[in-house]
Coordinates of C-alpha atoms in Angstrom, one line a residue:
X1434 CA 48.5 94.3 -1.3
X1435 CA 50.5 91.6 0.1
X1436 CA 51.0 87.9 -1.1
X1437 CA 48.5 86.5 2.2
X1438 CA 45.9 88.4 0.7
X1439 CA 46.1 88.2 -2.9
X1440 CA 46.7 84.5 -3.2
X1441 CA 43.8 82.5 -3.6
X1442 CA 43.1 80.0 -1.1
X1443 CA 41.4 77.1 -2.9
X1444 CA 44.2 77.3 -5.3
X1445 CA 47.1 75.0 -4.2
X1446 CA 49.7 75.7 -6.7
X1447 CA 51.7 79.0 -5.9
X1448 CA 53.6 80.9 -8.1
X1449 CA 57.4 81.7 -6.8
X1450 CA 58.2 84.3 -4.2
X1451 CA 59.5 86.6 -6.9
X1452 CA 57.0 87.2 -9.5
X1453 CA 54.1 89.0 -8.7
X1454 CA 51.2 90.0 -10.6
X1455 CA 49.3 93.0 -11.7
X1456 CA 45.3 93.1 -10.6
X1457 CA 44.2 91.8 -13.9
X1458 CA 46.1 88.5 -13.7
X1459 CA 44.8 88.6 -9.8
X1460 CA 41.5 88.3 -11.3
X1461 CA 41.9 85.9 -13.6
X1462 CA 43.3 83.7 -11.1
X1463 CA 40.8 84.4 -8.8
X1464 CA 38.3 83.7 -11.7
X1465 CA 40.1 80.3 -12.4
X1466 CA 40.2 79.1 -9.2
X1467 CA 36.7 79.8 -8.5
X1468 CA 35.9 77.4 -11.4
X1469 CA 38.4 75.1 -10.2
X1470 CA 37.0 74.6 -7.5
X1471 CA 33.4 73.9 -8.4
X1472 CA 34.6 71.5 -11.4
X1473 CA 37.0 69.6 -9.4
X1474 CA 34.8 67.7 -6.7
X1475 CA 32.6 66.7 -9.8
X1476 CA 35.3 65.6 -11.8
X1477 CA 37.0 63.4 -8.2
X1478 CA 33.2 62.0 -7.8
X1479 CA 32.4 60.6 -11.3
X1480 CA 34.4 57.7 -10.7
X1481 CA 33.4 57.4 -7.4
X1482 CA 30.3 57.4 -8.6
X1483 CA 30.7 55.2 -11.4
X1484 CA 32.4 52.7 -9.1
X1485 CA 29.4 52.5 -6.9
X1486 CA 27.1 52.0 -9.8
X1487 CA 29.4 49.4 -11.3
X1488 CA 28.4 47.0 -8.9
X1489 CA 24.8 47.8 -8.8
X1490 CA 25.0 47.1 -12.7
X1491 CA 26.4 44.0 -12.1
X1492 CA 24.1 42.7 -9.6
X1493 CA 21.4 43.3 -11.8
X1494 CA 22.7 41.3 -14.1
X1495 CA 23.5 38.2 -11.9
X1496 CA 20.4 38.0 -9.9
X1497 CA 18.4 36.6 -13.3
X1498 CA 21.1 34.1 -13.5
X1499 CA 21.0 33.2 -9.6
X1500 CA 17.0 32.9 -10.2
X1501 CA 17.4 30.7 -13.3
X1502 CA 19.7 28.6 -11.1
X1503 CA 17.2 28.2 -8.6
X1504 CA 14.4 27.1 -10.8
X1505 CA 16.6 24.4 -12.8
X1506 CA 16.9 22.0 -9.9
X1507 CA 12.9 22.1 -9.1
X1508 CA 12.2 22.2 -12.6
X1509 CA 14.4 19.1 -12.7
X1510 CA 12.9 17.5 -9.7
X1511 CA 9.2 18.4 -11.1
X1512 CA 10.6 16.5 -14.4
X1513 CA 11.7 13.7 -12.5
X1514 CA 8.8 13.0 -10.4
X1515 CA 6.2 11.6 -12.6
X1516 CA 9.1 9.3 -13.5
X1517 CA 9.4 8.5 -9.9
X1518 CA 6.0 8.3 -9.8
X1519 CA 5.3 5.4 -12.4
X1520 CA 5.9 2.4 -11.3
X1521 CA 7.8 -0.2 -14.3
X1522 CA 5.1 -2.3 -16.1
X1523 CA 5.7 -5.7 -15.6
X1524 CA 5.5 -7.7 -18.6
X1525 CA 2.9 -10.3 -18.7
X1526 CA 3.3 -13.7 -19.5
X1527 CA 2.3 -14.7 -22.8
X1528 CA 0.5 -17.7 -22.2
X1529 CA -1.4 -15.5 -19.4
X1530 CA -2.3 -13.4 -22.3
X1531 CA -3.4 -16.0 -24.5
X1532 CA -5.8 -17.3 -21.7
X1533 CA -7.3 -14.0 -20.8
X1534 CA -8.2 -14.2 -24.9
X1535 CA -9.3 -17.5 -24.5
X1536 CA -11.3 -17.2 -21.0
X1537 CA -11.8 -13.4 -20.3
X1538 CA -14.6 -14.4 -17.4
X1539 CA -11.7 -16.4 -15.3
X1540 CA -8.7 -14.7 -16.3
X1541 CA -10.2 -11.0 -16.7
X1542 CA -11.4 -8.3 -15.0
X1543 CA -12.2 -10.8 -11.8
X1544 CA -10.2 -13.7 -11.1
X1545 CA -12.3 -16.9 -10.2
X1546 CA -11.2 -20.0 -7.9
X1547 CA -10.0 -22.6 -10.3
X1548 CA -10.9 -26.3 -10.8
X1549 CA -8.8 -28.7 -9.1
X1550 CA -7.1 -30.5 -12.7
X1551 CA -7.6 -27.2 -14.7
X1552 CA -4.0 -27.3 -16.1
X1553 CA -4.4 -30.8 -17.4
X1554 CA -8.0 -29.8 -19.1
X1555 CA -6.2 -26.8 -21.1
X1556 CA -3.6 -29.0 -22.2
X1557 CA -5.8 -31.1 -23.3
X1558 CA -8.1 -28.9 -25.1
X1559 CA -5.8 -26.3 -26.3
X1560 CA -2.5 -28.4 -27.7
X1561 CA -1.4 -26.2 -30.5
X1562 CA -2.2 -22.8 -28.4
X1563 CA 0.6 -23.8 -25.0
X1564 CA 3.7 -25.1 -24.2
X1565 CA 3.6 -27.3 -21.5
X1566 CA 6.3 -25.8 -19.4
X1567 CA 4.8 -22.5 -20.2
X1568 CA 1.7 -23.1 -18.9
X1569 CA 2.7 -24.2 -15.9
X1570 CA 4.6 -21.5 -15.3
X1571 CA 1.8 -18.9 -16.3
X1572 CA -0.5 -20.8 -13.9
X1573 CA 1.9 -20.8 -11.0
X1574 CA 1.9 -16.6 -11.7
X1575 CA -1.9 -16.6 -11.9
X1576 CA -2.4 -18.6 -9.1
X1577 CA 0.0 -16.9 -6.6
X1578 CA -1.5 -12.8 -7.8
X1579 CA -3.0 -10.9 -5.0
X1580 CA -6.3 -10.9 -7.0
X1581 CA -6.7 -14.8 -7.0
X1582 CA -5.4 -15.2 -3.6
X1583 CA -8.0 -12.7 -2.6
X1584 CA -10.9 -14.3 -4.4
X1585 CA -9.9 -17.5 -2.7
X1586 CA -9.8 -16.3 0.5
X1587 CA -13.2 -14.8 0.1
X1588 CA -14.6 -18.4 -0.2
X1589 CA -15.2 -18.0 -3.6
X1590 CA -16.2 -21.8 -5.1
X1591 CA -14.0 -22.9 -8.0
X1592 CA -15.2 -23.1 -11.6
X1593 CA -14.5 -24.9 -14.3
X1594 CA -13.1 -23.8 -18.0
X1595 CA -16.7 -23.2 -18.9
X1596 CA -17.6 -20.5 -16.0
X1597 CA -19.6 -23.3 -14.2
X1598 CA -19.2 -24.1 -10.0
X1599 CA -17.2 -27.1 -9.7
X1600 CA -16.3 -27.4 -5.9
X1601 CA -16.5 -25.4 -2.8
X1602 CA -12.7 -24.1 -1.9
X1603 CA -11.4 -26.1 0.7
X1604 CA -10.9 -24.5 4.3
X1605 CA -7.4 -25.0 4.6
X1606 CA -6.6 -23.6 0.9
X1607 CA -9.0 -20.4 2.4
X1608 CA -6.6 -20.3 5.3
X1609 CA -3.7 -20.1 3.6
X1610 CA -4.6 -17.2 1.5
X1611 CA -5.8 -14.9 4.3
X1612 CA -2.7 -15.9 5.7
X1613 CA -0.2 -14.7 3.1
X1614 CA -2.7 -11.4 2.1
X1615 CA -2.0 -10.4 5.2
X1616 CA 1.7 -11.2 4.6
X1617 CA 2.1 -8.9 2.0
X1618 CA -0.2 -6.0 3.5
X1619 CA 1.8 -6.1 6.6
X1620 CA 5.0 -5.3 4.4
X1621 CA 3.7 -3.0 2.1
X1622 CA 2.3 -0.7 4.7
X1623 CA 3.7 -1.7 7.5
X1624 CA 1.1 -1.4 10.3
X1625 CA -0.2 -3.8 12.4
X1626 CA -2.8 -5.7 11.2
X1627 CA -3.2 -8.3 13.6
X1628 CA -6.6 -7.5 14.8
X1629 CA -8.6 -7.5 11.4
X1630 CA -6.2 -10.7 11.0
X1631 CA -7.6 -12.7 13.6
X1632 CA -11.1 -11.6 13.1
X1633 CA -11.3 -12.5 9.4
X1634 CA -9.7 -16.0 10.3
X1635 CA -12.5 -16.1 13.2
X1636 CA -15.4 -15.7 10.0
X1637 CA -13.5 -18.1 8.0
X1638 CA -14.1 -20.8 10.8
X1639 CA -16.9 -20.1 11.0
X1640 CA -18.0 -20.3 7.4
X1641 CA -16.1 -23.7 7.0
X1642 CA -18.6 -25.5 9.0
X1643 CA -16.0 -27.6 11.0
X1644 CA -15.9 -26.6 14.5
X1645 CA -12.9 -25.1 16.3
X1646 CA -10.9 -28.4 17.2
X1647 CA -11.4 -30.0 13.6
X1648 CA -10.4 -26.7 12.2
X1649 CA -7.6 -26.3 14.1
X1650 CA -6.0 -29.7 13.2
X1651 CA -6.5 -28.7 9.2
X1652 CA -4.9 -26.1 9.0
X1653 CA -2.3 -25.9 12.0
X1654 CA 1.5 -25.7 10.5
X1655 CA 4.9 -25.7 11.9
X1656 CA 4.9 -21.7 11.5
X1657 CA 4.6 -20.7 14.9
X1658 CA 3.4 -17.5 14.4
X1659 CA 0.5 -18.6 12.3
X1660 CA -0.3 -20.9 15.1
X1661 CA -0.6 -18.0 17.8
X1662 CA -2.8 -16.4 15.2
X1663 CA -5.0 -19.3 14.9
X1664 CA -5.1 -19.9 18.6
X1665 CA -6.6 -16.6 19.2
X1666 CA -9.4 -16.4 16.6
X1667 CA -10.2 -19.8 18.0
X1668 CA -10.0 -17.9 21.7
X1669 CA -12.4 -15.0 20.1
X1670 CA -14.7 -17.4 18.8
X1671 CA -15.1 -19.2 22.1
X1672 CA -15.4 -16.3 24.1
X1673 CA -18.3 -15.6 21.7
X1674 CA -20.0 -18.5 21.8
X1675 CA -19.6 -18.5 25.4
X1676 CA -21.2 -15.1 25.7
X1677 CA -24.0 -16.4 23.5
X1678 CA -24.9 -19.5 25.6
X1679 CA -24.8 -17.2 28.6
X1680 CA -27.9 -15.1 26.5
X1681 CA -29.8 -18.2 25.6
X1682 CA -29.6 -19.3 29.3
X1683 CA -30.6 -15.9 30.6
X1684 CA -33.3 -15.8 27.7
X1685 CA -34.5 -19.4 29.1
X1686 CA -34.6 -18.5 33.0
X1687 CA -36.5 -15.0 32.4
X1688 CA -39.6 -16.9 30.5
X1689 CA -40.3 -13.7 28.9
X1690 CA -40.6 -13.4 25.2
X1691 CA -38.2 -12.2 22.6
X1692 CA -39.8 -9.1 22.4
X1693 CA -39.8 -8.6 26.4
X1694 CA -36.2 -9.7 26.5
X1695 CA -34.6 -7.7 23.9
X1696 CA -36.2 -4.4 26.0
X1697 CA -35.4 -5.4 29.3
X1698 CA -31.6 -6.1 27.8
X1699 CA -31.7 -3.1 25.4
X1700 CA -31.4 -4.9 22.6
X1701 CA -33.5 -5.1 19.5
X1702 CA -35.6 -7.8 18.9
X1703 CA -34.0 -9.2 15.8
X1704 CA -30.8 -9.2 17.2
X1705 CA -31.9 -11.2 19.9
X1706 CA -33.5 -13.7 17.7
X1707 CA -30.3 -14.0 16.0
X1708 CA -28.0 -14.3 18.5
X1709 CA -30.7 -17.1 20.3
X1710 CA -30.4 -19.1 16.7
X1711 CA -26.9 -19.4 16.9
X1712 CA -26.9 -20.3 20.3
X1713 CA -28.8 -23.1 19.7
X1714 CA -27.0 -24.2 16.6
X1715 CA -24.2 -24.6 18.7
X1716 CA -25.8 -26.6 21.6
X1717 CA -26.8 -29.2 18.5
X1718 CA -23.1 -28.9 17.1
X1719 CA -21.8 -29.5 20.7
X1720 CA -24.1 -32.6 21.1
X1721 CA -23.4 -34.2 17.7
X1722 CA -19.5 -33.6 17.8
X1723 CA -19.3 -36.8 20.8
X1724 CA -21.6 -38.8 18.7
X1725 CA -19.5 -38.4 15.1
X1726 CA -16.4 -39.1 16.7
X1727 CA -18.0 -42.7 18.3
X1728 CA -19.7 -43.6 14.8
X1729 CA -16.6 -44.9 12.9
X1730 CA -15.2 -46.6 16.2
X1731 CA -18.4 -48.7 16.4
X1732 CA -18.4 -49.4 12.6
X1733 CA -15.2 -50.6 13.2
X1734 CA -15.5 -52.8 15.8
X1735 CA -18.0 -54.9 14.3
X1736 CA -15.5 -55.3 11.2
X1737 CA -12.8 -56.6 13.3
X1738 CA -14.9 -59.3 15.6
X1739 CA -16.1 -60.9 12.0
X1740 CA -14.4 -63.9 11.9
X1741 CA -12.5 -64.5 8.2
X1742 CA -14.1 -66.8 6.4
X1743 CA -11.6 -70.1 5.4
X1744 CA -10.9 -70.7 2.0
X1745 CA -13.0 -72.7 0.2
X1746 CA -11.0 -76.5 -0.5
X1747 CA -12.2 -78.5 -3.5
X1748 CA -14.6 -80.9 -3.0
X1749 CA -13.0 -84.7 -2.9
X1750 CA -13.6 -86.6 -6.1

């Protein structure tokens, strides 16, 4: 048997050239290599193996933490946003306090139009209870809140200490406070509220009474802007006007009745009456306005043609 054929191929040591061996220690080698070789590939993949698992190991470990670092920041921001959320409370005035003990039905729940003096009357009534610096300052607060603004600009009439009506509002002081609502809506939101501007300064002509010029001239100011405000609820209430004259001339010319009109206009009938009221309303307003305007020029003429009377001399003794 020659050395080609007796050595054992999966075994890579050899012995020397000169020593050979006997058929027993053939088969032990052949035995031993045989073993070799299905021990060795396990023992040169275990830590093959356990490097590939290392990893794994450690990414099992480290996603937990990855996830808890995820969840801190929104568990942060979910903190922090009721706290962003809540607006500061402002601190109220003591002496504002001490009147909503005093006068719960004007300082309260609903704010009421003031009387006209009202500072000087709680001075006078409640000496030990204010300051007079303090109060004034408390009643310039009260007075310039959104909640009294908007009761006065709702035509609210002003009342006195005792919950009574004292005075209508007058209709520049209603003005005003649409005005500066409108102000701070316009900031706060920030959309255009033009439109349901000039409409609610078209009803609050309207409800002063006065008609468009005498209006005007009460309550016109060097603020342009207010001006071209002004100028076209006075526009929207002429076009109106002009559209109900227009009706009440039609209404005239058909000699039909209210109920025949408002169906051959498809309109209802007590819209038609309405709108024919107001029409004439301002036919009488339009007639008086010439006729007020002449009545203190002729009272004064009169007053200036009286001759003066001369001073009495004393009587010669």
């Amino acid at each position: 048997m020659t050395e080609a054929t007796t050595a054992n191929p999966n075994n890579k040591s050899r012995r020397p050239r000169g020593e050979r061996m006997d058929m027993a220690q053939q088969l032990q080698a052949l035995r031993a290599g045989t073993d070799g070789a299905t021990t060795a590939p396990e023992a040169d993949q275990a830590p093959t193996q356990a490097g590939r698992q290392r990893p794994q190991h450690q990414q099992q470990r480290k996603k937990p933490q990855k996830a808890q670092g995820r969840q801190q920041p929104s568990q942060q921001k979910q903190q922090q946003q009721p706290q962003q959320s809540a607006r500061p409370q402002r601190k109220v005035h003591p002496a504002l306090e001490r009147l909503f003990e005093l006068y719960p039905n004007l300082f309260g729940a609903r704010f009421l139009p003031l009387k006209l003096g009202v500072y000087e009357e709680l001075i006078a009534r409640h000496p030990d209870d204010f300051k007079a610096e303090d109060l004034k300052v408390a009643m310039g607060l009260h007075a310039r809140s959104t909640r009294y603004l908007e009761s006065v600009a709702a035509g609210h009439p002003r009342h006195d200490l005792d919950g009574n009506v004292a005075e209508p509002v007058a209709p520049e002081h209603v003005h005003h406070a649409i005005l500066e609502l409108h102000r701070r809506r316009s900031q706060r939101t920030g959309e255009d509220l033009r439109p349901q501007l000039v409409a609610r300064l078209a009803r609050a002509v309207e409800a002063s009474g006065l008609d468009r010029e005498a209006y005007a001239v009460l309550v016109r100011s060097r603020d342009a802007n207010n001006n071209a405000v002004l100028d076209e609820a006075l526009a929207l209430l002429a076009e109106q006007a002009a559209k109900r004259e227009a009706l009440l001339r039609a209404f005239e010319a058909s000699g039909r009745s209210e109920k025949e009109f408002a169906e051959m206009y498809g309109m209802t009938q007590g819209e038609v009456t309405r709108t024919l009221q107001r029409a004439r309303a301002d036919r009488t307003a339009a007639a008086a306005a010439p006729q007020a305007a002449e009545a203190p020029q002729a009272a004064a003429a009169p007053e200036a043609a009286e001759p003066t009377a001369a001073p009495e001399t004393p009587a010669a003794d």
